Amino acid sequence: MGKSLDVIILAVLLGGLALFVAYPIACILLRSIRGEAGPTLDAYLAVWSQYRLSFQHSLFVAFWGSIAATVFSVAAALCIASAKGWRRRVLMGILMIAMVSPPFVSSLAYIQLYGRRGWITYRLLGLSWNPYNQWGIIAMQAISFVPTNAMFLLGLLSRLDADSFRAARDLGAKPSAFLRDIILPLLMPGIWVSLLLSFIRSLADFGTPIIIGGRYSTLAADIYLQLTGYSNLEKAAAMNVVLLLPAMAAFFFYQKQMAKSTQTTSERSAQTYPPLKLGKSGPLGWLAMVCGGVFFVMMSLQYLVIFATGFLKKSKGEYAFTPAHLVKLLQLNSAML
């Protein structure tokens, strides 16, 4: 009975994989080579000739965005793991709010804070700089990827092998060596996972480049425009296949790195969080504190701006307090009910 149940479960899983993963990918591949006179590679030739620069932009943004997201994710996770009491609850609250916030809301808050007439850049610092470029995309993608990655790394930190920590204490390891030689190497598989997920999510993200990118186009944004603006399904399918190649390469690279990694968790000696004090952990600890502090401050400013904008009305370049937006929202909800 048990063996038959295992076979049934395996068949259901393989069937679901074939139906919801393999079949859609096969449809995309077939659609990308469809032509009026039969199978053709014209769509791929058109993509390579017209969107080669967008493809390079996608790789550039994904590379630097994934590195920035991973650095800030590790820093945020270490800051939360080293905090205690109400500080940890506040940091976890900010992280949870950031997880459920739509990405386009963060992009609009970014424009409000750091745009040409941003509250910080223009009104506070007197600067009028252009935020609509590749660095704006990288910054917003990195910030939006951090919450999920940090929660994943926090889970790994809570399950690291506590025997290694006790052994290091018995041998008199300094806090800097504790972080550098024990925690970060044990956390390395999780860091690779965060890097891979950030890279693939950046390749697939089209909303942030459309809002923040300006004239800096990426392949995902061009795919979205091909579907919604031109309804050219063949070209969009070919562009999806081209975008799939670096994602697959990143996945195989991740598998190769994971094969070299050692086991990082131990159920028999798991603990809440490793005993860690970033202020006494040398340059790496201070770097984690700075990066984590920058992330949490930016998140706090972002959501303060979102909240404040709901009660502000702009007229002739000046802001005035108004409850009109809240009243309209309540009236709309009442009408819907």
Coordinates of C-alpha atoms in Angstrom, one line a residue:
M1 CA 0.0 0.0 0.0
G2 CA 2.8 2.4 0.9
K3 CA 4.7 1.7 -2.3
S4 CA 1.6 2.2 -4.4
L5 CA 0.9 5.5 -2.6
D6 CA 4.5 6.7 -3.3
V7 CA 4.0 5.8 -7.0
I8 CA 0.8 7.8 -7.2
I9 CA 2.3 10.8 -5.5
L10 CA 5.3 10.7 -7.8
A11 CA 3.0 10.4 -10.9
V12 CA 0.9 13.4 -9.7
L13 CA 4.1 15.5 -9.2
L14 CA 5.5 14.6 -12.5
G15 CA 2.2 15.2 -14.2
G16 CA 1.9 18.6 -12.6
L17 CA 5.5 19.4 -13.6
A18 CA 4.8 18.4 -17.2
L19 CA 1.5 20.3 -17.3
F20 CA 2.5 23.6 -15.6
V21 CA 6.2 23.9 -16.4
A22 CA 7.3 21.7 -19.4
Y23 CA 4.2 22.3 -21.5
P24 CA 4.2 26.2 -21.2
I25 CA 7.9 26.3 -22.1
A26 CA 7.3 24.0 -25.1
C27 CA 4.5 26.2 -26.2
I28 CA 6.8 29.3 -26.0
L29 CA 9.5 27.5 -28.0
L30 CA 7.1 26.4 -30.7
R31 CA 5.5 29.8 -30.9
S32 CA 8.9 31.5 -31.3
I33 CA 9.7 29.5 -34.4
R34 CA 6.3 29.7 -36.0
G35 CA 6.2 31.3 -39.4
E36 CA 3.7 31.7 -42.3
A37 CA 5.5 29.2 -44.4
G38 CA 6.6 26.9 -41.6
P39 CA 9.2 26.8 -38.9
T40 CA 11.6 29.7 -39.1
L41 CA 14.3 31.5 -37.0
D42 CA 13.3 34.9 -38.3
A43 CA 12.0 36.0 -34.9
Y44 CA 15.3 35.2 -33.2
L45 CA 17.3 37.1 -35.9
A46 CA 15.0 40.1 -35.4
V47 CA 15.4 39.9 -31.7
W48 CA 19.2 39.7 -31.8
S49 CA 19.4 42.6 -34.3
Q50 CA 16.9 44.9 -32.6
Y51 CA 17.2 44.1 -28.9
R52 CA 20.8 43.1 -28.4
L53 CA 21.4 46.3 -26.4
S54 CA 18.3 45.6 -24.2
F55 CA 19.7 42.1 -23.6
Q56 CA 23.0 43.6 -22.5
H57 CA 21.2 46.1 -20.3
S58 CA 19.3 43.2 -18.7
L59 CA 22.5 41.4 -17.9
F60 CA 24.1 44.5 -16.5
V61 CA 21.2 45.4 -14.3
A62 CA 20.7 41.8 -13.1
F63 CA 24.4 41.4 -12.2
W64 CA 24.8 44.5 -10.2
G65 CA 21.3 44.4 -8.8
S66 CA 21.7 40.8 -7.5
I67 CA 25.1 41.7 -5.9
A68 CA 23.6 44.8 -4.2
A69 CA 20.5 42.9 -3.1
T70 CA 22.6 40.1 -1.6
V71 CA 24.9 42.4 0.3
F72 CA 22.0 44.3 1.8
S73 CA 20.1 41.1 2.5
V74 CA 23.1 39.6 4.4
A75 CA 23.5 42.9 6.3
A76 CA 19.8 43.2 7.2
A77 CA 19.7 39.6 8.4
L78 CA 22.8 40.0 10.5
C79 CA 21.4 43.3 12.0
I80 CA 18.2 41.5 13.0
A81 CA 20.0 38.5 14.3
S82 CA 22.2 40.7 16.5
A83 CA 19.4 42.9 17.8
K84 CA 17.5 42.2 20.9
G85 CA 14.2 43.2 22.5
W86 CA 12.2 46.0 20.9
R87 CA 14.9 46.7 18.4
R88 CA 14.5 43.3 16.8
R89 CA 10.7 43.7 16.8
V90 CA 11.0 47.1 15.0
L91 CA 13.4 45.8 12.4
M92 CA 11.2 42.7 11.8
G93 CA 8.2 44.9 11.4
I94 CA 9.9 47.1 8.8
L95 CA 11.0 43.9 6.9
M96 CA 7.5 42.4 7.0
I97 CA 5.9 45.7 5.7
A98 CA 8.5 45.8 2.9
M99 CA 7.6 42.2 1.9
V100 CA 4.0 42.9 1.3
S101 CA 4.4 46.3 -0.5
P102 CA 3.9 46.3 -4.3
P103 CA 7.1 47.1 -6.2
F104 CA 5.6 49.9 -8.1
V105 CA 4.7 51.7 -4.8
S106 CA 8.4 51.6 -3.9
S107 CA 9.3 53.1 -7.3
L108 CA 6.8 55.9 -6.9
A109 CA 8.2 56.6 -3.4
Y110 CA 11.7 56.6 -4.9
I111 CA 10.7 59.3 -7.4
Q112 CA 9.0 61.3 -4.7
L113 CA 12.1 61.2 -2.5
Y114 CA 15.0 61.3 -5.0
G115 CA 13.5 62.6 -8.3
R116 CA 14.2 65.8 -10.1
R117 CA 11.9 67.6 -7.5
G118 CA 12.4 65.0 -4.8
W119 CA 11.9 65.8 -1.1
I120 CA 15.5 64.9 -0.3
T121 CA 17.4 65.6 -3.5
Y122 CA 15.7 68.9 -4.5
R123 CA 14.0 70.3 -1.4
L124 CA 16.5 69.3 1.2
L125 CA 19.8 69.2 -0.7
G126 CA 19.0 71.5 -3.6
L127 CA 19.9 68.9 -6.2
S128 CA 18.1 68.2 -9.5
W129 CA 19.5 64.9 -10.7
N130 CA 18.0 62.4 -13.1
P131 CA 16.8 59.2 -11.4
Y132 CA 15.6 57.5 -14.5
N133 CA 18.5 55.4 -15.5
Q134 CA 20.2 52.0 -14.9
W135 CA 21.3 53.0 -11.4
G136 CA 17.8 53.8 -10.4
I137 CA 16.6 50.4 -11.7
I138 CA 19.5 48.6 -9.8
A139 CA 18.7 50.5 -6.6
M140 CA 15.0 49.8 -6.6
Q141 CA 15.4 46.2 -7.6
A142 CA 18.0 45.6 -4.9
I143 CA 15.7 47.2 -2.2
S144 CA 12.7 45.3 -3.3
F145 CA 14.5 41.9 -3.3
V146 CA 16.1 42.4 0.1
P147 CA 13.1 41.5 2.4
T148 CA 12.5 38.0 1.0
N149 CA 16.2 37.2 0.9
A150 CA 16.7 38.5 4.4
M151 CA 13.9 36.4 5.8
F152 CA 15.4 33.3 4.1
L153 CA 18.8 34.1 5.5
L154 CA 17.3 34.7 9.0
G155 CA 15.9 31.2 8.8
L156 CA 19.3 29.8 8.0
L157 CA 20.9 31.8 10.8
S158 CA 18.5 30.4 13.3
R159 CA 19.5 26.8 12.2
L160 CA 23.2 27.1 12.0
D161 CA 25.2 24.4 13.8
A162 CA 25.5 25.6 17.4
D163 CA 28.4 23.2 18.1
S164 CA 30.6 25.4 15.9
F165 CA 29.8 28.4 18.0
R166 CA 30.5 26.6 21.3
A167 CA 33.8 25.3 20.0
A168 CA 34.8 28.7 18.8
R169 CA 34.0 30.2 22.2
D170 CA 36.0 27.5 24.0
L171 CA 39.0 28.2 21.7
G172 CA 38.8 31.9 22.5
A173 CA 37.7 33.2 19.1
K174 CA 37.4 36.9 18.8
P175 CA 34.0 38.4 17.6
S176 CA 35.6 39.4 14.3
A177 CA 36.8 35.9 13.6
F178 CA 33.5 34.5 14.8
L179 CA 31.7 36.4 12.0
R180 CA 34.4 36.1 9.4
D181 CA 35.4 32.4 9.9
I182 CA 32.3 30.7 11.1
I183 CA 29.0 32.5 10.4
L184 CA 29.6 33.8 6.9
P185 CA 31.2 30.5 5.6
L186 CA 28.3 28.5 7.1
L187 CA 25.8 31.0 5.6
M188 CA 27.4 30.8 2.1
P189 CA 24.9 28.4 0.5
G190 CA 22.1 30.7 1.5
I191 CA 24.1 33.6 0.1
W192 CA 24.3 31.8 -3.2
V193 CA 20.6 31.2 -3.2
S194 CA 19.9 34.9 -2.6
L195 CA 22.2 35.8 -5.4
L196 CA 20.6 33.4 -7.8
L197 CA 17.0 34.4 -6.9
S198 CA 17.9 38.1 -7.2
F199 CA 19.5 37.6 -10.6
I200 CA 16.6 35.7 -12.0
R201 CA 14.0 38.1 -10.5
S202 CA 15.9 41.0 -12.0
L203 CA 15.9 39.4 -15.4
A204 CA 12.1 38.9 -15.3
D205 CA 11.2 42.3 -13.7
F206 CA 9.6 44.6 -16.2
G207 CA 7.7 47.0 -13.9
T208 CA 10.7 48.7 -12.4
P209 CA 12.5 49.4 -15.7
I210 CA 9.2 50.8 -17.2
I211 CA 8.7 53.2 -14.3
I212 CA 12.3 54.0 -13.4
G213 CA 14.3 53.1 -16.5
G214 CA 13.4 56.1 -18.7
R215 CA 15.2 55.5 -22.0
Y216 CA 17.3 52.6 -20.5
S217 CA 15.3 49.6 -21.8
T218 CA 15.7 46.0 -20.6
L219 CA 14.6 42.9 -22.5
A220 CA 11.8 42.1 -20.0
A221 CA 10.3 45.6 -20.5
D222 CA 10.5 45.2 -24.2
I223 CA 8.7 41.8 -24.0
Y224 CA 5.9 43.4 -22.1
L225 CA 5.6 46.2 -24.7
Q226 CA 5.6 43.6 -27.5
L227 CA 2.7 41.8 -25.9
T228 CA 0.6 44.7 -24.8
G229 CA 1.5 47.2 -27.5
Y230 CA 2.0 45.2 -30.7
S231 CA 0.5 41.8 -29.9
N232 CA 3.5 40.2 -31.6
L233 CA 3.4 36.8 -29.8
E234 CA 6.1 35.2 -32.0
K235 CA 8.7 37.9 -31.3
A236 CA 7.7 38.0 -27.6
A237 CA 8.2 34.2 -27.4
A238 CA 11.6 34.4 -29.0
M239 CA 12.6 37.2 -26.6
N240 CA 11.5 35.1 -23.7
V241 CA 13.6 32.2 -24.9
V242 CA 16.6 34.5 -25.2
L243 CA 16.0 35.8 -21.7
L244 CA 15.7 32.2 -20.4
L245 CA 19.3 31.4 -21.4
P246 CA 21.1 33.6 -18.8
A247 CA 18.6 32.4 -16.1
M248 CA 19.5 28.8 -16.9
A249 CA 23.2 29.6 -16.9
A250 CA 22.8 31.2 -13.5
F251 CA 21.0 28.1 -12.2
F252 CA 23.7 25.7 -13.3
F253 CA 26.3 27.9 -11.8
Y254 CA 24.4 27.9 -8.6
Q255 CA 24.2 24.1 -8.6
K256 CA 27.9 23.8 -9.2
Q257 CA 28.6 26.1 -6.2
M258 CA 26.2 24.3 -4.0
A259 CA 27.9 21.0 -4.8
K260 CA 31.0 22.5 -3.2
S261 CA 29.3 23.7 -0.1
T262 CA 29.0 21.8 3.2
Q263 CA 26.0 21.2 5.3
T264 CA 25.1 24.3 7.3
T265 CA 22.2 23.3 9.5
S266 CA 22.0 20.9 12.4
E267 CA 18.6 19.9 13.8
R268 CA 20.2 18.4 17.0
S269 CA 22.0 21.6 17.9
A270 CA 19.8 24.4 16.4
Q271 CA 19.4 27.6 18.3
T272 CA 17.4 30.8 18.0
Y273 CA 20.1 33.0 16.5
P274 CA 23.9 32.9 16.8
P275 CA 25.4 35.0 19.6
L276 CA 26.6 38.0 17.6
K277 CA 27.6 41.6 18.3
L278 CA 28.2 43.5 15.1
G279 CA 29.8 46.4 16.8
K280 CA 32.6 44.2 18.1
S281 CA 33.0 42.1 14.9
G282 CA 35.6 44.2 13.2
P283 CA 35.4 45.8 9.7
L284 CA 32.9 43.2 8.4
G285 CA 30.6 43.8 11.4
W286 CA 30.7 47.6 10.9
L287 CA 30.1 47.1 7.2
A288 CA 27.0 45.0 8.0
M289 CA 25.8 47.6 10.4
V290 CA 26.2 50.4 7.9
C291 CA 24.5 48.5 5.0
G292 CA 21.8 47.3 7.2
G293 CA 21.2 50.8 8.7
V294 CA 21.0 52.3 5.2
F295 CA 18.4 49.7 4.1
F296 CA 16.2 50.1 7.2
V297 CA 16.5 53.9 7.0
M298 CA 15.5 53.9 3.3
M299 CA 12.6 51.6 4.1
S300 CA 11.4 53.8 6.9
L301 CA 11.6 57.0 4.7
Q302 CA 9.9 55.2 1.9
Y303 CA 6.8 54.2 4.0
L304 CA 6.7 57.5 5.8
V305 CA 6.5 59.2 2.4
I306 CA 3.8 56.8 1.3
F307 CA 1.8 57.5 4.4
A308 CA 2.3 61.2 4.3
T309 CA 1.4 61.5 0.6
G310 CA -2.0 60.1 1.4
F311 CA -2.7 63.2 3.4
L312 CA -1.0 65.8 1.2
K313 CA -2.3 67.8 -1.8
K314 CA 0.1 69.6 -4.1
S315 CA -0.8 73.0 -5.5
K316 CA 1.6 75.3 -7.4
G317 CA 4.6 73.4 -6.1
E318 CA 3.5 73.6 -2.4
Y319 CA 2.0 70.9 -0.2
A320 CA -1.0 71.3 2.1
F321 CA -2.6 68.8 4.5
T322 CA -5.9 67.4 3.4
P323 CA -8.1 64.4 4.5
A324 CA -9.8 64.4 1.1
H325 CA -8.0 61.3 -0.2
L326 CA -9.0 59.2 2.9
V327 CA -12.6 60.5 2.7
K328 CA -12.8 59.5 -1.0
L329 CA -11.4 56.0 -0.1
L330 CA -13.9 55.5 2.6
Q331 CA -16.8 56.6 0.3
L332 CA -15.6 54.3 -2.4
N333 CA -15.5 51.3 0.0
S334 CA -18.9 52.2 1.3
A335 CA -20.3 52.3 -2.2
M336 CA -18.7 48.9 -3.1
L337 CA -20.3 47.4 0.1

